[in-house]
């Protein structure tokens, strides 16, 4: 799963705001299946300080439905 281009632009702008002193921290957040980790790693590579993956139980169930 790759990062949506609009999300990538948003992360880049957030990093610019941090570098300009307007923001103090950039946190990337995603809710979903384990494949979202790649998207969060991309956000970290762009310059986000932290990344959070929220995996509600219904996502975990759906993720294993294809096994």
Coordinates of N, CA and C in Angstrom, one line a residue:
X1 N 0.9 -1.2 0.0 CA 0.0 0.0 0.0 C 0.9 1.2 0.0
X2 N 0.7 2.1 -1.0 CA 1.5 3.3 -1.0 C 0.8 4.5 -0.5
X3 N 1.5 5.6 -0.2 CA 0.9 6.7 0.4 C 0.1 7.5 -0.7
X4 N -1.1 7.9 -0.4 CA -1.9 8.8 -1.3 C -1.1 10.1 -1.6
X5 N -1.1 10.5 -2.8 CA -0.3 11.7 -3.1 C -0.7 13.0 -2.3
X6 N -2.0 13.1 -2.0 CA -2.5 14.2 -1.2 C -2.0 14.1 0.2
X7 N -1.9 12.9 0.7 CA -1.4 12.7 2.1 C 0.1 13.1 2.1
X8 N 0.8 12.7 1.0 CA 2.3 13.0 0.9 C 2.5 14.5 0.9
X9 N 1.7 15.2 0.2 CA 1.8 16.7 0.1 C 1.5 17.2 1.5
X10 N 0.5 16.7 2.2 CA 0.2 17.2 3.6 C 1.4 17.0 4.6
X11 N 2.0 15.8 4.5 CA 3.1 15.5 5.4 C 4.3 16.4 5.0
X12 N 4.6 16.6 3.8 CA 5.6 17.5 3.4 C 5.4 19.0 3.9
X13 N 4.1 19.4 3.8 CA 3.8 20.8 4.3 C 3.9 20.9 5.8
X14 N 3.5 19.8 6.5 CA 3.7 19.8 7.9 C 5.1 19.9 8.3
X15 N 6.0 19.2 7.6 CA 7.4 19.2 7.9 C 8.0 20.6 7.6
X16 N 7.5 21.2 6.6 CA 7.9 22.6 6.3 C 7.5 23.6 7.4
X17 N 6.3 23.4 7.9 CA 5.8 24.2 9.0 C 6.7 24.0 10.3
X18 N 7.0 22.8 10.5 CA 7.9 22.5 11.7 C 9.3 23.2 11.5
X19 N 9.8 23.0 10.3 CA 11.1 23.7 10.0 C 11.1 25.2 10.1
X20 N 9.9 25.8 9.8 CA 9.7 27.2 9.9 C 9.5 27.7 11.4
X21 N 9.3 26.7 12.3 CA 9.0 27.1 13.7 C 7.6 27.3 14.0
X22 N 6.7 27.0 13.0 CA 5.2 27.2 13.2 C 4.6 26.0 14.0
X23 N 5.2 24.8 13.8 CA 4.7 23.6 14.4 C 5.9 23.0 15.2
X24 N 5.6 22.2 16.2 CA 6.7 21.6 17.0 C 6.9 20.2 16.8
X25 N 5.9 19.5 16.2 CA 6.0 18.1 16.0 C 5.1 17.6 14.9
X26 N 5.5 16.7 14.1 CA 4.7 16.1 13.0 C 4.4 14.7 13.4
X27 N 3.1 14.3 13.5 CA 2.7 13.0 13.9 C 1.8 12.5 12.8
X28 N 2.2 11.3 12.2 CA 1.4 10.7 11.2 C 0.5 9.6 11.8
X29 N -0.8 9.6 11.5 CA -1.7 8.6 12.1 C -2.5 7.9 11.0
X30 N -2.6 6.6 11.2 CA -3.4 5.8 10.3 C -4.2 4.8 11.1
X31 N -5.4 4.6 10.6 CA -6.3 3.5 11.2 C -6.5 2.5 10.1
X32 N -6.2 1.3 10.4 CA -6.4 0.2 9.4 C -5.6 -1.0 9.6
X33 N -5.4 -1.7 8.5 CA -4.8 -3.0 8.5 C -3.2 -2.8 8.6
X34 N -2.6 -3.9 8.8 CA -1.1 -3.9 9.0 C -0.4 -3.3 7.8
X35 N -1.0 -3.4 6.6 CA -0.3 -2.8 5.4 C -0.2 -1.3 5.5
X36 N -0.9 -0.7 6.3 CA -0.8 0.8 6.5 C 0.6 1.2 7.1
X37 N 1.3 0.2 7.7 CA 2.6 0.5 8.2 C 3.6 1.0 7.2
X38 N 3.4 0.6 5.9 CA 4.3 1.1 4.8 C 4.0 2.6 4.6
X39 N 2.8 3.0 4.7 CA 2.4 4.4 4.5 C 3.0 5.2 5.7
X40 N 2.9 4.7 6.9 CA 3.5 5.4 8.0 C 5.0 5.5 7.9
X41 N 5.6 4.4 7.4 CA 7.1 4.5 7.3 C 7.5 5.6 6.2
X42 N 6.7 5.7 5.2 CA 6.9 6.8 4.2 C 6.8 8.1 4.9
X43 N 5.8 8.3 5.7 CA 5.7 9.6 6.4 C 6.9 9.9 7.3
X44 N 7.4 8.9 8.0 CA 8.6 9.0 8.8 C 9.8 9.4 7.9
X45 N 9.9 8.7 6.7 CA 11.0 9.0 5.8 C 10.9 10.4 5.3
X46 N 9.7 11.0 5.1 CA 9.6 12.3 4.6 C 10.0 13.3 5.7
X47 N 9.8 12.9 7.0 CA 10.2 13.8 8.1 C 9.3 13.9 9.3
X48 N 8.3 13.1 9.3 CA 7.4 13.0 10.5 C 8.2 12.5 11.7
X49 N 7.9 13.1 12.8 CA 8.6 12.7 14.1 C 8.1 11.4 14.6
X50 N 6.8 11.1 14.5 CA 6.2 9.9 15.1 C 5.2 9.4 14.2
X51 N 4.9 8.1 14.3 CA 3.8 7.5 13.5 C 3.0 6.6 14.4
X52 N 1.7 6.6 14.3 CA 0.8 5.8 15.1 C -0.2 5.0 14.2
X53 N -0.2 3.7 14.4 CA -1.1 2.9 13.7 C -2.2 2.4 14.7
X54 N -3.4 2.8 14.4 CA -4.6 2.3 15.2 C -5.2 1.2 14.5
X55 N -5.3 0.0 15.2 CA -5.9 -1.2 14.5 C -7.1 -1.6 15.3
X56 N -8.2 -1.0 15.1 CA -9.4 -1.5 15.8 C -9.7 -3.0 15.5
X57 N -10.4 -3.6 16.4 CA -10.7 -5.1 16.3 C -11.3 -5.4 15.0
X58 N -12.2 -4.6 14.4 CA -12.9 -5.0 13.2 C -11.9 -5.0 12.0
X59 N -10.9 -4.1 12.1 CA -9.9 -4.2 11.0 C -9.1 -5.5 11.1
X60 N -8.7 -5.9 12.3 CA -8.0 -7.1 12.5 C -8.7 -8.3 12.0
X61 N -10.0 -8.3 12.2 CA -10.9 -9.4 11.8 C -10.9 -9.4 10.3
X62 N -11.1 -8.3 9.6 CA -11.2 -8.2 8.2 C -9.9 -8.6 7.5
X63 N -8.8 -8.2 8.2 CA -7.5 -8.5 7.7 C -7.2 -10.0 7.6
X64 N -7.7 -10.8 8.5 CA -7.5 -12.2 8.5 C -8.6 -13.0 7.8
X65 N -9.6 -12.3 7.3 CA -10.7 -12.9 6.5 C -10.2 -13.5 5.2
X66 N -9.1 -13.0 4.7 CA -8.6 -13.5 3.4 C -7.6 -14.6 3.5
X67 N -7.3 -15.0 4.8 CA -6.3 -16.1 5.0 C -6.9 -17.4 4.6

